[in-house]
XYZ file of C-alpha atoms in Angstrom:
394
model
C 123.760 126.911 46.080
C 120.111 126.782 47.172
C 117.357 128.694 45.480
C 114.785 130.951 46.798
C 111.928 129.472 44.877
C 111.813 125.856 46.307
C 114.592 125.824 49.128
C 113.365 123.213 51.333
C 112.888 120.348 48.692
C 116.198 121.310 46.856
C 117.999 121.505 50.299
C 116.656 117.862 51.367
C 117.416 116.386 47.916
C 121.227 117.748 47.760
C 121.728 116.470 51.273
C 120.574 113.111 50.397
C 122.588 112.632 47.261
C 125.715 114.247 48.915
C 125.658 111.741 51.665
C 124.646 108.748 49.528
C 127.735 109.639 47.411
C 129.904 109.750 50.692
C 130.412 113.578 50.612
C 130.248 116.312 53.064
C 127.872 119.382 51.912
C 127.782 123.069 52.895
C 124.536 124.900 52.059
C 124.721 128.370 50.767
C 121.094 129.698 50.959
C 119.716 132.485 48.926
C 119.117 135.661 51.266
C 115.344 135.320 50.808
C 115.180 131.609 51.715
C 117.710 131.589 54.615
C 115.516 130.701 57.430
C 113.842 127.780 55.983
C 117.082 126.608 54.204
C 119.025 126.827 57.513
C 115.985 124.979 59.193
C 116.245 122.061 56.885
C 120.075 121.787 57.062
C 119.826 121.961 61.165
C 117.106 119.210 61.224
C 118.933 116.875 58.750
C 122.117 117.468 60.307
C 120.875 116.612 63.685
C 119.234 113.430 62.431
C 122.526 112.324 60.751
C 124.595 112.817 63.887
C 122.103 110.986 66.099
C 122.370 108.117 63.447
C 126.224 108.223 63.781
C 127.212 110.529 60.960
C 130.433 112.552 61.884
C 130.076 116.170 63.148
C 130.191 118.560 60.211
C 128.970 116.257 57.520
C 126.214 118.694 56.848
C 126.467 122.373 57.399
C 124.893 125.629 56.262
C 126.036 129.334 56.079
C 123.897 130.868 58.831
C 124.431 134.560 57.360
C 124.063 134.309 53.556
C 125.766 136.882 51.479
C 127.060 137.244 47.928
C 130.602 137.872 49.022
C 130.256 134.728 51.300
C 128.934 132.492 48.491
C 131.373 133.691 46.009
C 134.341 132.821 48.782
C 132.716 129.427 49.437
C 132.747 128.395 45.700
C 136.237 129.656 45.083
C 137.804 127.755 48.244
C 140.290 125.262 46.957
C 138.924 122.566 49.520
C 135.642 122.447 47.474
C 135.291 119.387 45.283
C 132.157 120.317 43.605
C 129.737 122.995 43.290
C 126.036 121.903 42.871
C 124.512 125.185 41.805
C 120.659 125.704 41.446
C 119.440 129.386 40.721
C 119.260 132.013 38.291
C 121.830 132.499 35.154
C 124.089 134.542 37.437
C 124.802 132.203 40.075
C 125.167 129.380 37.799
C 127.518 131.507 35.696
C 129.453 132.298 38.911
C 129.737 128.579 39.997
C 131.195 127.720 36.411
C 133.714 130.548 36.651
C 134.859 129.847 40.218
C 137.786 127.710 39.235
C 136.160 124.406 40.988
C 134.259 121.854 39.266
C 130.711 122.639 39.040
C 127.195 121.292 37.886
C 124.670 124.250 37.225
C 121.274 123.558 36.430
C 118.935 126.336 34.808
C 115.427 127.799 34.682
C 112.563 126.047 32.758
C 109.699 127.319 30.608
C 107.756 124.313 29.823
C 105.443 124.040 26.787
C 102.730 121.355 26.633
C 101.026 120.453 23.612
C 97.611 118.571 23.638
C 97.657 116.898 20.131
C 94.495 115.880 18.457
C 94.641 112.301 19.263
C 95.198 112.599 22.880
C 92.918 111.396 25.615
C 91.479 114.925 26.380
C 90.151 113.733 29.756
C 93.467 112.501 31.151
C 95.737 115.192 29.249
C 93.598 118.092 30.781
C 93.763 116.381 34.184
C 97.432 116.016 34.042
C 98.232 119.440 33.003
C 96.092 120.865 35.971
C 97.839 118.365 38.205
C 101.281 119.446 37.010
C 100.547 123.206 37.070
C 98.980 123.264 40.474
C 101.504 121.067 42.122
C 103.375 123.026 44.738
C 101.786 126.012 43.379
C 103.727 126.131 40.092
C 107.133 126.363 41.671
C 108.853 123.440 40.436
C 110.966 124.337 37.153
C 109.445 121.714 34.962
C 105.927 122.913 35.635
C 103.583 123.421 32.611
C 103.943 127.304 31.673
C 102.111 127.417 28.209
C 99.360 125.130 27.002
C 99.258 124.569 23.162
C 96.227 123.129 22.018
C 95.291 121.671 18.587
C 93.050 124.296 17.008
C 90.318 121.432 16.371
C 90.075 120.659 19.956
C 90.729 124.124 21.590
C 87.125 124.784 22.692
C 86.965 121.308 24.091
C 90.206 121.621 25.902
C 88.781 124.859 27.224
C 85.629 123.276 28.682
C 87.614 120.528 30.363
C 89.729 122.818 32.143
C 86.876 124.522 33.551
C 85.168 121.271 34.556
C 88.581 120.440 36.400
C 88.422 123.730 38.522
C 90.751 125.790 36.148
C 89.404 129.591 35.794
C 89.914 130.935 32.503
C 90.328 134.774 32.864
C 88.387 137.409 30.651
C 90.291 139.754 28.552
C 89.993 142.412 31.363
C 91.044 139.913 33.924
C 94.078 138.820 32.025
C 95.155 142.618 31.709
C 94.686 142.885 35.510
C 96.771 139.628 35.999
C 99.469 140.783 33.758
C 99.669 144.199 35.558
C 100.287 142.506 38.839
C 102.527 139.472 37.875
C 104.889 141.652 35.386
C 106.723 144.490 36.523
C 109.203 146.103 34.055
C 109.208 142.779 32.001
C 110.270 140.604 34.953
C 107.950 138.473 37.210
C 106.831 140.072 40.490
C 108.064 137.877 43.257
C 105.220 138.888 45.479
C 103.173 136.274 43.540
C 105.593 133.518 43.454
C 104.089 130.304 44.891
C 100.834 132.001 45.886
C 97.391 130.006 45.584
C 95.413 130.895 42.490
C 92.587 132.375 44.634
C 95.245 134.616 46.276
C 96.602 135.905 42.907
C 93.368 136.605 41.615
C 92.447 138.703 44.661
C 95.834 140.446 44.528
C 95.018 141.387 40.614
C 91.789 142.634 41.632
C 89.147 139.866 40.510
C 87.546 136.901 42.312
C 87.534 133.297 41.291
C 85.375 130.453 42.701
C 86.833 128.910 46.144
C 88.887 125.952 45.218
C 90.118 127.049 41.988
C 93.241 125.189 41.392
C 94.930 127.346 38.362
C 94.327 130.362 36.515
C 94.344 130.374 32.422
C 94.995 133.188 30.433
C 94.554 133.175 26.602
C 97.359 134.611 24.535
C 97.734 135.348 20.683
C 101.562 134.922 20.699
C 104.535 133.720 22.420
C 107.295 136.133 23.670
C 107.757 140.027 25.032
C 104.305 140.872 23.349
C 102.653 138.410 25.707
C 104.874 138.650 28.766
C 102.745 136.175 30.703
C 104.281 133.401 28.570
C 107.306 133.514 30.449
C 108.067 131.202 33.464
C 105.478 132.093 36.260
C 106.391 130.343 39.290
C 102.861 130.058 40.149
C 99.464 128.269 39.309
C 99.158 130.575 36.329
C 98.925 128.879 32.952
C 98.943 130.399 29.344
C 97.126 129.019 26.541
C 97.226 129.233 22.761
C 96.015 127.301 19.713
C 98.105 125.696 16.942
C 96.855 124.430 13.474
C 98.431 121.065 13.431
C 101.758 119.432 14.951
C 104.086 121.623 12.740
C 102.739 124.850 14.220
C 102.577 123.436 17.737
C 106.270 122.679 17.420
C 107.120 126.012 16.181
C 105.077 127.437 19.213
C 106.899 125.061 21.578
C 110.186 126.412 20.349
C 109.101 129.768 20.952
C 108.092 129.037 24.440
C 111.734 127.511 25.155
C 113.357 130.410 23.376
C 111.761 132.650 26.019
C 113.552 131.443 28.888
C 113.532 127.617 28.973
C 116.101 126.300 26.510
C 117.370 122.899 27.316
C 114.897 121.994 30.195
C 111.695 120.404 29.595
C 108.794 119.981 27.190
C 105.457 117.780 27.374
C 103.105 116.322 24.871
C 99.877 114.569 25.161
C 99.218 112.350 22.144
C 98.281 108.717 21.104
C 100.440 109.053 18.023
C 104.009 107.694 18.614
C 105.416 109.312 15.292
C 104.309 112.800 16.421
C 105.578 112.168 20.080
C 108.823 111.533 18.475
C 108.926 114.088 15.975
C 107.978 116.718 18.798
C 110.853 115.521 21.082
C 113.335 115.617 18.176
C 112.587 119.168 17.159
C 112.438 120.809 20.727
C 115.778 121.878 22.159
C 115.090 120.294 25.641
C 116.988 117.620 27.796
C 113.611 115.733 28.647
C 110.378 115.357 26.823
C 107.474 114.035 28.978
C 104.734 112.041 27.162
C 101.140 111.632 28.529
C 102.047 112.728 32.022
C 102.125 115.919 34.306
C 105.243 117.489 33.130
C 106.507 117.945 36.775
C 105.978 114.460 37.664
C 107.509 112.903 34.526
C 110.466 115.231 34.320
C 111.517 114.235 38.033
C 111.117 110.713 37.489
C 107.969 110.211 39.690
C 105.682 108.919 36.705
C 108.359 108.139 34.344
C 111.529 106.011 34.092
C 113.700 108.937 34.186
C 116.202 109.182 37.024
C 114.397 110.492 40.296
C 115.738 113.769 41.151
C 114.819 117.442 42.226
C 117.799 118.935 40.292
C 117.570 118.942 36.533
C 120.345 119.775 34.073
C 119.345 121.812 30.844
C 122.534 120.642 28.794
C 124.616 122.969 26.772
C 121.394 124.617 25.179
C 120.637 125.872 28.753
C 123.990 126.904 29.499
C 124.722 123.705 31.591
C 127.378 121.226 31.651
C 124.984 118.187 31.800
C 121.634 117.493 30.504
C 120.775 114.549 33.068
C 118.539 114.443 36.104
C 121.609 115.135 38.898
C 121.787 112.049 41.060
C 124.601 110.583 43.456
C 126.242 109.248 40.413
C 127.238 112.735 39.424
C 128.942 113.208 42.946
C 131.468 110.207 42.730
C 134.804 109.805 40.968
C 135.163 106.492 39.156
C 138.355 104.570 38.742
C 138.779 102.278 35.942
C 141.131 99.727 35.473
C 141.655 98.833 31.776
C 143.040 95.522 30.712
C 144.477 95.125 27.245
C 141.868 93.582 24.751
C 143.424 94.494 21.568
C 147.211 93.797 21.841
C 149.506 96.301 20.497
C 152.552 93.791 20.682
C 150.703 90.424 20.479
C 152.166 87.494 21.723
C 150.579 83.868 21.596
C 146.869 84.681 22.728
C 146.382 81.479 24.506
C 149.674 81.647 26.516
C 149.417 85.396 27.304
C 146.112 84.857 29.218
C 146.605 82.956 32.633
C 144.014 81.761 34.793
C 145.450 84.593 37.442
C 144.515 87.085 34.974
C 141.084 85.678 34.789
C 140.336 85.261 38.265
C 141.546 88.809 39.167
C 139.616 90.832 36.281
C 136.485 92.683 37.686
C 137.053 91.271 41.115
C 137.598 94.669 42.763
C 135.371 97.243 44.085
C 136.309 100.544 45.510
C 133.627 100.294 48.044
C 134.678 96.894 49.526
C 137.041 96.264 52.101
C 138.465 93.038 50.414
C 137.651 91.524 47.052
C 134.641 89.202 46.949
C 135.517 85.617 46.558
C 135.048 84.164 43.158
C 134.882 80.409 42.068
C 137.442 79.037 39.809
C 136.438 78.863 36.093
C 135.653 75.348 34.622
C 138.522 73.792 32.462
C 138.466 71.836 29.516
C 140.718 69.382 27.541
C 144.133 67.928 28.755
C 145.822 71.541 28.854
C 143.353 72.788 31.398
C 142.140 75.783 29.414
C 139.199 77.744 30.921
C 136.090 78.482 29.057
C 136.773 82.253 29.625
C 140.193 81.771 28.023
C 138.381 80.282 24.842
C 136.152 83.084 24.738
C 139.074 85.559 24.648
C 140.723 83.566 22.045
C 137.620 83.349 19.892
C 136.964 87.127 20.268
C 140.556 87.995 19.315
C 140.404 85.660 16.102
C 136.871 87.312 15.280
C 138.468 90.705 15.439
C 141.597 89.831 13.132
C 139.309 88.399 10.312
């Protein structure tokens, strides 16, 4: 299932992880992004087949529909559904009768704490929020600044080409972006300058993001929901405890289980923030977008991010090829139920065979014979086994 918000990057990523894990893939595009989704699948299909891939390895529904997607998900020949989109399509995938991995929406809070490197923190927030015009699900949505540095943060934002709206401009922006409590799809992925013009006010050329100050989080300030655009809301917090409460309010307004970010030089506060926010990943001192997808962090590099049970998903990982393979495990007895003489029960044949086989190799790799000790010829590995068994019995 391919979303409408970032169809090309999601399509490329899902195709790559499917092929890497030895699977064929069928794309089911969102109707509003059908042409670009099909184009991506077609380009990669041709490239793969020219490189020797079998015909049909990569395919895509040319005429997307709800009925077609439903039939595809329920087909017994489908081994796994990888669903990216809104709650409806994710629920449909989980209720299809086939195994499914669904990933949810984000509404990322970012906290700039008192000890943070303000220069870097502000630049990181703008970098993350403006990347791909705010379409990435881990993009910063609401900036929570410590009250003591709030005005300084605002000045830094302006220095790096963020435009702070006036109260009147904020009202115009909200009227444009929010229709009946929901995001107006006409502004999704637009540039900051374009959105300002659509709202009825002008901003300097080269403006990267629009910033609107808010007094609370939630339906009373509907701009604090996920915005899928280079628009950021901003609120003050008097200390870490209040900031954590604010972050939780943001997450409970449509981002549970996804991502939160913090800028701080106090490791204790970073850990506390991470432990008290219901998310699957906490990005520290980095743009939230780049950290969450593993570009600027040690997380698995991925464009498909699970939200765990808090977000209604089956996994909280960054989805990778490892999630699309079955593993077969051969379990040798290590704690005998009916023990015999441990030394005589373990033979060189057992030792040389164990762990030698790989499901991806045509034949087991050759392994040198273990060293032997004493007149009986017992191996070092056998000695280790006997010592371990003795240790467990103590």
